[in-house]
Coordinates of N, CA and C in Angstrom, one line a residue:
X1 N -14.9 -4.9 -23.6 CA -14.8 -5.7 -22.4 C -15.7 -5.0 -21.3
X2 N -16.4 -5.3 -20.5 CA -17.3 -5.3 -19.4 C -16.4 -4.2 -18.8
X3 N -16.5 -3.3 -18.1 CA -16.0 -1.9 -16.8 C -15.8 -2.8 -15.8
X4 N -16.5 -4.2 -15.5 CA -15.9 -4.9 -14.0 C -15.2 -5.7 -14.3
X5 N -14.9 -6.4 -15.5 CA -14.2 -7.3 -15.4 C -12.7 -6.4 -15.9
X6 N -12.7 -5.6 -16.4 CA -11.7 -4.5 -16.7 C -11.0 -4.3 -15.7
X7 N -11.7 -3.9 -14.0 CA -11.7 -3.6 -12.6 C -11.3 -4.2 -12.6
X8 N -11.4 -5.6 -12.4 CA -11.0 -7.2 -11.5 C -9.4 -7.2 -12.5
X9 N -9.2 -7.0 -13.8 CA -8.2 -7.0 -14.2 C -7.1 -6.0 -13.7
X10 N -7.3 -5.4 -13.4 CA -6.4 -4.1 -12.5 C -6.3 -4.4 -11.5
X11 N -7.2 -5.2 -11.1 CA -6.9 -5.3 -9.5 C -6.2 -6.1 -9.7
X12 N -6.1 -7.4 -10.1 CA -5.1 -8.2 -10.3 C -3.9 -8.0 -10.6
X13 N -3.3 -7.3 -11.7 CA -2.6 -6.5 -11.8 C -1.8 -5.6 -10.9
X14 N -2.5 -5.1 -9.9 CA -1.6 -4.3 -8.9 C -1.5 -4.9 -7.7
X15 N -2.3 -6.3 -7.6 CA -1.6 -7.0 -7.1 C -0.5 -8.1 -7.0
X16 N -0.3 -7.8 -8.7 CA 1.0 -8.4 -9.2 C 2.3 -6.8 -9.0
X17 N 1.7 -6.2 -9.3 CA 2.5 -4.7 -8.7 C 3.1 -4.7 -7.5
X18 N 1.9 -4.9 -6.6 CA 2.7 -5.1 -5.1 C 3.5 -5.9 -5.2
X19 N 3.5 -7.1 -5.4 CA 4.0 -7.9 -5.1 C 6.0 -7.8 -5.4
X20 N 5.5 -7.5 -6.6 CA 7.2 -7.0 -6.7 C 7.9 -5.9 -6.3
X21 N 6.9 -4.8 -6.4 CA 7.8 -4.1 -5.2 C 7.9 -4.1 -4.0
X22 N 7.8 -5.2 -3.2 CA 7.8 -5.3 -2.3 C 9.2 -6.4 -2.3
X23 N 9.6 -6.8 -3.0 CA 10.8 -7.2 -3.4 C 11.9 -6.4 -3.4
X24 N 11.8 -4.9 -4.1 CA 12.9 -4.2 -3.6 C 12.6 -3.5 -2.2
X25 N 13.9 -3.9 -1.3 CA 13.7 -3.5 -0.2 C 15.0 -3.1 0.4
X26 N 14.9 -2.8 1.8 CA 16.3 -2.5 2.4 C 16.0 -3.2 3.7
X27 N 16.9 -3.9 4.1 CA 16.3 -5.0 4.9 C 17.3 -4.6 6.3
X28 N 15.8 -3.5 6.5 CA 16.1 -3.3 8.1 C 15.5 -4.1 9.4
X29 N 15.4 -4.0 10.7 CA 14.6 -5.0 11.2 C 13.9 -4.0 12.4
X30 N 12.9 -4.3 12.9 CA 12.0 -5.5 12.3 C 11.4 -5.4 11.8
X31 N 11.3 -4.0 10.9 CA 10.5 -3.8 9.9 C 11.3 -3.5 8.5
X32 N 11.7 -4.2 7.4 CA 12.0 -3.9 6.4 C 11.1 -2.7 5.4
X33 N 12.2 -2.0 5.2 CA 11.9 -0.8 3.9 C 11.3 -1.3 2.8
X34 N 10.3 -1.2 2.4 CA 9.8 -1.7 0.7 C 9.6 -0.4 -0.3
X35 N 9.3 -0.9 -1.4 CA 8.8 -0.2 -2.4 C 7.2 -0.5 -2.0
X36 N 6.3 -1.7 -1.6 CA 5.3 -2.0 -1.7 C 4.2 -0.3 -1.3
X37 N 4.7 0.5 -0.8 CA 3.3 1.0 -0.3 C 3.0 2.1 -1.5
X38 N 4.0 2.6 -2.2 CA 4.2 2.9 -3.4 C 3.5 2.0 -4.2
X39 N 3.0 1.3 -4.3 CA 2.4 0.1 -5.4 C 0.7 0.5 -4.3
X40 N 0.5 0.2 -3.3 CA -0.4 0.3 -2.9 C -1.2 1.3 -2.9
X41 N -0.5 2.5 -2.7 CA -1.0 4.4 -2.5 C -1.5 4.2 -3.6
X42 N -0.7 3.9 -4.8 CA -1.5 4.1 -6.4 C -2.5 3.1 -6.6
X43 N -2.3 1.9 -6.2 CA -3.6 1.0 -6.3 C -5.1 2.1 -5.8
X44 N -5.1 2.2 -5.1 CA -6.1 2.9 -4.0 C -6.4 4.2 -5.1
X45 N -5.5 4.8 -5.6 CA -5.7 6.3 -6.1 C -6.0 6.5 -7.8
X46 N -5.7 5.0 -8.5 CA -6.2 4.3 -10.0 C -7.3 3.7 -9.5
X47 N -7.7 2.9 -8.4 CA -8.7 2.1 -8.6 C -10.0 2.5 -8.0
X48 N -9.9 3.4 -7.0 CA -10.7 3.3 -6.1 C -10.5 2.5 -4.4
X49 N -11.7 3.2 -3.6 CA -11.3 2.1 -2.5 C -12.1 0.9 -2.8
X50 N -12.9 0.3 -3.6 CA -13.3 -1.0 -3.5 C -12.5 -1.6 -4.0
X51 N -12.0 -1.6 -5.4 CA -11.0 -2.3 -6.1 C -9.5 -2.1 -5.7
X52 N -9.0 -0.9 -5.1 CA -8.1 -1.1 -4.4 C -7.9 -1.5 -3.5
X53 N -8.8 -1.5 -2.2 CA -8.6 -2.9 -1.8 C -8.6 -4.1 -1.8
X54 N -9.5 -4.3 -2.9 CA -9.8 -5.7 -3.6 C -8.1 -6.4 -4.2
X55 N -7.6 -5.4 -4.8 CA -6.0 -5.7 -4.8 C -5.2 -6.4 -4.0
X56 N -5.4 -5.6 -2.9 CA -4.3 -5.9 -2.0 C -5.4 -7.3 -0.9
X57 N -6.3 -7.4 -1.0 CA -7.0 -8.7 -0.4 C -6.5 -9.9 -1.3
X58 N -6.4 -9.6 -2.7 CA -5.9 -10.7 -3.4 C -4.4 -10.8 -3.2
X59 N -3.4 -9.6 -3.1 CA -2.4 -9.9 -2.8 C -1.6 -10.8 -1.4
X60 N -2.8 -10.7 -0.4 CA -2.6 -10.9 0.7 C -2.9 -12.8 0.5
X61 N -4.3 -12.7 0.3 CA -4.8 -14.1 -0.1 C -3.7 -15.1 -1.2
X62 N -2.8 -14.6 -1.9 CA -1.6 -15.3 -2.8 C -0.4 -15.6 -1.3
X63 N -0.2 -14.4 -0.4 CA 1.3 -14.7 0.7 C 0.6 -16.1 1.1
X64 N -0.8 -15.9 2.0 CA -0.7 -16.5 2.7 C -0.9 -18.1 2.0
X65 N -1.4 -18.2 1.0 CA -1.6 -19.4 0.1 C -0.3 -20.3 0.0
X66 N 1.1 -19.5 0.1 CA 2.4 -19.7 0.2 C 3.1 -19.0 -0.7
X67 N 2.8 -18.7 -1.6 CA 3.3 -18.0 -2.8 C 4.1 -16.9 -1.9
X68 N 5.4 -16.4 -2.8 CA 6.7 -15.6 -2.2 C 6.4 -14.3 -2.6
X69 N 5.3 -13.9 -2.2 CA 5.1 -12.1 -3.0 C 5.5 -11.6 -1.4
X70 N 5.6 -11.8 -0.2 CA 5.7 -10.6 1.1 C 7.2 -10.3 0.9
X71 N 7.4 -9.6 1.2 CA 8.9 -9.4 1.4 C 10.2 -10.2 1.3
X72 N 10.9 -10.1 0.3 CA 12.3 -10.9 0.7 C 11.8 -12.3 0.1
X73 N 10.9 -12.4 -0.7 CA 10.1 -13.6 -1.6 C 9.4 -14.8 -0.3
X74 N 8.8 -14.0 0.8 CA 8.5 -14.7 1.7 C 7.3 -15.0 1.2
X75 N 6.6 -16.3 1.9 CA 5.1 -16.2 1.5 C 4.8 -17.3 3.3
X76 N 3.3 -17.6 3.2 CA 3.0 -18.3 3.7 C 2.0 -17.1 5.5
X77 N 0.7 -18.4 5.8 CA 0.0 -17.4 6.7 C 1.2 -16.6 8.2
X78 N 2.0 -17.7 8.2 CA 2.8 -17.6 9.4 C 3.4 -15.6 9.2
X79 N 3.9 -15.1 7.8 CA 4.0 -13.8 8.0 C 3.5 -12.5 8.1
X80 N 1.7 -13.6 8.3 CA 0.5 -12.4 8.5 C 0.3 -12.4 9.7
X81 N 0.5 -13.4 10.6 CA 0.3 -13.2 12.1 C 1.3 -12.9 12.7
X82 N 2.8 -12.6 12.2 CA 3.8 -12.5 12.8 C 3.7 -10.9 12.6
X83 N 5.3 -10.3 13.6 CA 5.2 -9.1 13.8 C 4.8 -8.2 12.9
X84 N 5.4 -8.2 11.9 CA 5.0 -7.5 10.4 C 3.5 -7.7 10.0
X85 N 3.0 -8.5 10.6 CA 1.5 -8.7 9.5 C 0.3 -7.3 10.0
X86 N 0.6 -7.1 10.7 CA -0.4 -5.9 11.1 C 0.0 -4.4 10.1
X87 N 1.2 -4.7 9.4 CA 1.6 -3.8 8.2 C 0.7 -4.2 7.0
X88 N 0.7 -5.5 6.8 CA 0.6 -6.3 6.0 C -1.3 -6.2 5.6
X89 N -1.7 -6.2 6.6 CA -3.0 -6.1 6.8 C -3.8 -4.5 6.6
X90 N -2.8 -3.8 7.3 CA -3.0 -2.6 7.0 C -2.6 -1.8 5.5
X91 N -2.1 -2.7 4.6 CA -1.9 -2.1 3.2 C -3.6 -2.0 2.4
X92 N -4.3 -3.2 2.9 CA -5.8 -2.9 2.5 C -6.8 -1.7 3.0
X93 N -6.4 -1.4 4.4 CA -7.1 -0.1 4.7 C -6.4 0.9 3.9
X94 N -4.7 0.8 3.8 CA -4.7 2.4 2.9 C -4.9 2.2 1.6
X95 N -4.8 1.0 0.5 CA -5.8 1.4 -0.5 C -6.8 1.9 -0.3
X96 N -8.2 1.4 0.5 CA -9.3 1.7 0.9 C -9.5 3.2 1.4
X97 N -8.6 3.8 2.1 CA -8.8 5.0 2.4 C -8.1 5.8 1.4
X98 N -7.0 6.0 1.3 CA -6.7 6.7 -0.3 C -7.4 6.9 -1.7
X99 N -7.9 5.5 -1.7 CA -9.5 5.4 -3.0 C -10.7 6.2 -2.6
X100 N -11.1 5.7 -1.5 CA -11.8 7.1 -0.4 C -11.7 8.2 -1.0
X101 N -10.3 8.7 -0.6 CA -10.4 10.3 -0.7 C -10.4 10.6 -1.5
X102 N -9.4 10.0 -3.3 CA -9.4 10.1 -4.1 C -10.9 10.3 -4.9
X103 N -11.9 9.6 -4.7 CA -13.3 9.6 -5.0 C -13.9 10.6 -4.5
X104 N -13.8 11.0 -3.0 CA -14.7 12.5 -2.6 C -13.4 13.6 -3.3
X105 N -12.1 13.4 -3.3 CA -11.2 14.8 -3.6 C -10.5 14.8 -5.0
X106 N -10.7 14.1 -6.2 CA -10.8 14.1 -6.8 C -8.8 13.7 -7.1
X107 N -8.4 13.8 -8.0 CA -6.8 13.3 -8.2 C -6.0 14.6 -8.8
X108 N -6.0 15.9 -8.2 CA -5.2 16.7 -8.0 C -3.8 16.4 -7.0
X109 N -3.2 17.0 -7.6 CA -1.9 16.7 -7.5 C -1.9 16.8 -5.3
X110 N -2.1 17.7 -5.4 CA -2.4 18.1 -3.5 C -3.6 17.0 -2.9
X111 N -4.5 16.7 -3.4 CA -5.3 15.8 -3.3 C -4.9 14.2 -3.2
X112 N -4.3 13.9 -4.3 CA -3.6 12.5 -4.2 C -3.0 12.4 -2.9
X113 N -1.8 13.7 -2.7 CA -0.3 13.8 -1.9 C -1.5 13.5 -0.4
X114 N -2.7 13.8 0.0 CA -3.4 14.3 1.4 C -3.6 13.1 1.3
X115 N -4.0 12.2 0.3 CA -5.1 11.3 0.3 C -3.8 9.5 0.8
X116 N -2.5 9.9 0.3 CA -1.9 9.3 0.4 C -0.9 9.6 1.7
X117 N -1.2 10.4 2.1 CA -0.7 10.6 3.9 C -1.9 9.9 4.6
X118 N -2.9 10.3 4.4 CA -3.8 9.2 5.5 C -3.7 8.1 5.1
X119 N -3.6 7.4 3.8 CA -2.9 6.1 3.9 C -2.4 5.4 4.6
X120 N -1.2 6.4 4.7 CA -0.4 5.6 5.4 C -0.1 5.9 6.7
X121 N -1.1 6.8 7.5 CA -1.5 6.7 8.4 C -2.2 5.6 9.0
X122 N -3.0 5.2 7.9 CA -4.0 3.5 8.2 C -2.6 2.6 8.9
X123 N -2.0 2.6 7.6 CA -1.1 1.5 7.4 C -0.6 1.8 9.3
X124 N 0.1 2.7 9.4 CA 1.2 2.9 10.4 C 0.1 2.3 12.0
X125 N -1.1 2.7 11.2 CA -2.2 2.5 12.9 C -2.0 0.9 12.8
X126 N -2.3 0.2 11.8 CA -2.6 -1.1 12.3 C -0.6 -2.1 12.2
X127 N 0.2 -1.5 11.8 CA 1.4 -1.9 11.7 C 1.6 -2.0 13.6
X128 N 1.8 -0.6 13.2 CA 2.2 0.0 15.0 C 1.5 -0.7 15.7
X129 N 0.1 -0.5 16.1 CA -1.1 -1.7 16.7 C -0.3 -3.2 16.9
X130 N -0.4 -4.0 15.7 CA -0.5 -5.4 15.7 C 1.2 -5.6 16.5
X131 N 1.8 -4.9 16.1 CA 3.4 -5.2 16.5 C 3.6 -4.6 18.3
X132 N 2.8 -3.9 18.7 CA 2.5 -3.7 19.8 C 2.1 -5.0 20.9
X133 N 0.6 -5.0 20.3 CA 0.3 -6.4 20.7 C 1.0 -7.5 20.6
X134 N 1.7 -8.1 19.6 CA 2.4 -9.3 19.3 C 3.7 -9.2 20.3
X135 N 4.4 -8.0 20.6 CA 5.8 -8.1 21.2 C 5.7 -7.5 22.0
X136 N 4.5 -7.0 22.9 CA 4.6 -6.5 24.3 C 5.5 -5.2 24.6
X137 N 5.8 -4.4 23.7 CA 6.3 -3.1 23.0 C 5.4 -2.0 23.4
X138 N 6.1 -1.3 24.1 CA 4.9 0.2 24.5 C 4.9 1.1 23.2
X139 N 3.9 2.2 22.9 CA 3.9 2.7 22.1 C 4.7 3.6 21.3
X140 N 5.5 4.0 22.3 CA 6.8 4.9 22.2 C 7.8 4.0 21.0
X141 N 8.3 3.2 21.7 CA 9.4 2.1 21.0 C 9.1 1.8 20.1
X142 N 7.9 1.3 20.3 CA 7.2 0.8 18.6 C 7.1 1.9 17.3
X143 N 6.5 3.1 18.3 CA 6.5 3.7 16.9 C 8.3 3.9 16.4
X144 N 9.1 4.4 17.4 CA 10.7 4.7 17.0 C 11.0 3.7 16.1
X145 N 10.4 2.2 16.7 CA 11.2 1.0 15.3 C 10.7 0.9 14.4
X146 N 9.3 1.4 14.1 CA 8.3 0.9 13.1 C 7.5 1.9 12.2
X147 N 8.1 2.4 12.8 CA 7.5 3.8 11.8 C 8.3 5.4 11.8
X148 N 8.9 5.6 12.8 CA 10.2 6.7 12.5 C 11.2 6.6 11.5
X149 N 12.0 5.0 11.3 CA 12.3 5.1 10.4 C 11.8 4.9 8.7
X150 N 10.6 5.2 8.4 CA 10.3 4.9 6.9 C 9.7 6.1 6.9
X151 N 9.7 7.0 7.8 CA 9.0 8.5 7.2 C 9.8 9.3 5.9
X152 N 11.1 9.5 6.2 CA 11.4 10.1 5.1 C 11.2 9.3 3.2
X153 N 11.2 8.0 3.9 CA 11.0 7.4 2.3 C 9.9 7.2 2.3
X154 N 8.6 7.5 2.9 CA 7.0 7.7 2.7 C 6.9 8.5 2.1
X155 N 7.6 9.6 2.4 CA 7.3 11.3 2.3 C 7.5 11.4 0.4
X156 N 8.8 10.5 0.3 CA 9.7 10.7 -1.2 C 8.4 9.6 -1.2
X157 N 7.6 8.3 -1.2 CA 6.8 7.6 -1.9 C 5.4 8.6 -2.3
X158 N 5.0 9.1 -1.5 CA 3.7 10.1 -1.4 C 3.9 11.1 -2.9
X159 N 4.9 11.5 -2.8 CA 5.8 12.8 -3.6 C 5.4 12.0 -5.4
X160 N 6.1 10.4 -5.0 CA 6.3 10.4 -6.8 C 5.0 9.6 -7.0
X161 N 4.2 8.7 -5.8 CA 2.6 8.3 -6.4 C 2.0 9.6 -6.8
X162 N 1.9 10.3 -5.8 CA 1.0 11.3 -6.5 C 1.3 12.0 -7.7
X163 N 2.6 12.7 -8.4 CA 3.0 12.9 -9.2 C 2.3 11.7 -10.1
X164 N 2.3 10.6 -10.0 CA 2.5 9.5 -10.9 C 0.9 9.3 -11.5
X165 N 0.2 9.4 -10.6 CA -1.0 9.0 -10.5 C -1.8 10.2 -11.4
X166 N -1.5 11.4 -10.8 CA -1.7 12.8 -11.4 C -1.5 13.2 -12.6
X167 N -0.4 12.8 -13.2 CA 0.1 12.5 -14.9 C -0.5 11.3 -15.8
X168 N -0.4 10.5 -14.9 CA -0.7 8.8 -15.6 C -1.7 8.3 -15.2
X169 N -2.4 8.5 -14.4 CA -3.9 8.0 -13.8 C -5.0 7.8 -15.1
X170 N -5.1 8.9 -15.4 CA -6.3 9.1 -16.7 C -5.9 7.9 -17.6
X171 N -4.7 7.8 -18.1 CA -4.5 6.5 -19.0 C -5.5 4.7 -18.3
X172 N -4.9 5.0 -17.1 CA -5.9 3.7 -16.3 C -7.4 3.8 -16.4
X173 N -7.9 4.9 -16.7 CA -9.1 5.3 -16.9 C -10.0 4.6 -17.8
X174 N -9.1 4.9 -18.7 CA -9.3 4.7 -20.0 C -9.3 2.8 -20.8
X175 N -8.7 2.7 -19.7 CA -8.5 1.2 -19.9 C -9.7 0.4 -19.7

């Protein structure tokens, strides 16, 4: 089979990944807890930044189509412009930047774990950002609602992508 259409297969793929883990959640407000960025860090860090974000563009392109992949089996454009969608938006730059680093730093275990903190540094810039803007929220508050609470279960996501990726990556390789 062709190396791109192999790509386009994976990407598809992990954006059937996201999508379910984004399903398990802890539904806090106004930002619900997911599994999703865990599905995304490894997109980014198996595929690359082109095809990992190419993932999560298609994942995004199925919510807003109406299909129930965002959270809580939501779908539809109305939860990409709402508070949350600047998270939502932001899962494409941290594939993209995580595939980034992954490609210049190669998939050492320390390398993944760096590569998947700026991740979700992307993520937190345009989450924090959009939810700022949308709800007239100063910086301060926003970050305490929107990002203080998911650091410790970033920290545990970062911990087992990269583990994960770092053991199990090469098999994706190979595919």
């Amino acid at each position: 089979m062709n190396s791109s259409i192999k790509k386009d297969v994976m990407a598809a793929l992990f954006a059937a990944m996201t999508a379910i883990f984004t399903q398990l959640v802890i539904p806090i407000q106004p930002v619900p807890i997911t599994m999703g960025t865990l599905a995304v860090m490894m997109a980014g860090a198996v595929l690359g930044s082109h095809y990992g974000a190419l993932s999560l563009v298609i994942y995004l392109l199925l919510g807003a189509a109406g299909l129930p992949v965002f959270t809580m089996a939501q779908g539809g454009a109305g939860i990409l412009i709402g508070p949350t969608g600047g998270f939502l938006v932001g899962y494409v730059a941290m594939a993209f930047v995580v595939g980034r680093c992954v490609e210049a730093w190669g998939r050492s275990f320390r390398a993944l774990a760096c590569a998947m903190i700026l991740g979700c540094l992307a993520v937190y810039a345009f989450g924090v950002a959009w939810f700022m803007i949308l709800t007239g929220t100063g910086l301060v508050p926003s970050i305490l609602l929107c990002m203080a609470p998911f650091l410790p279960g970033d920290a545990v996501k970062i911990l087992l992508g990269a583990f994960l990726v770092h053991r199990y990556g090469r098999f994706a390789d190979r595919l």
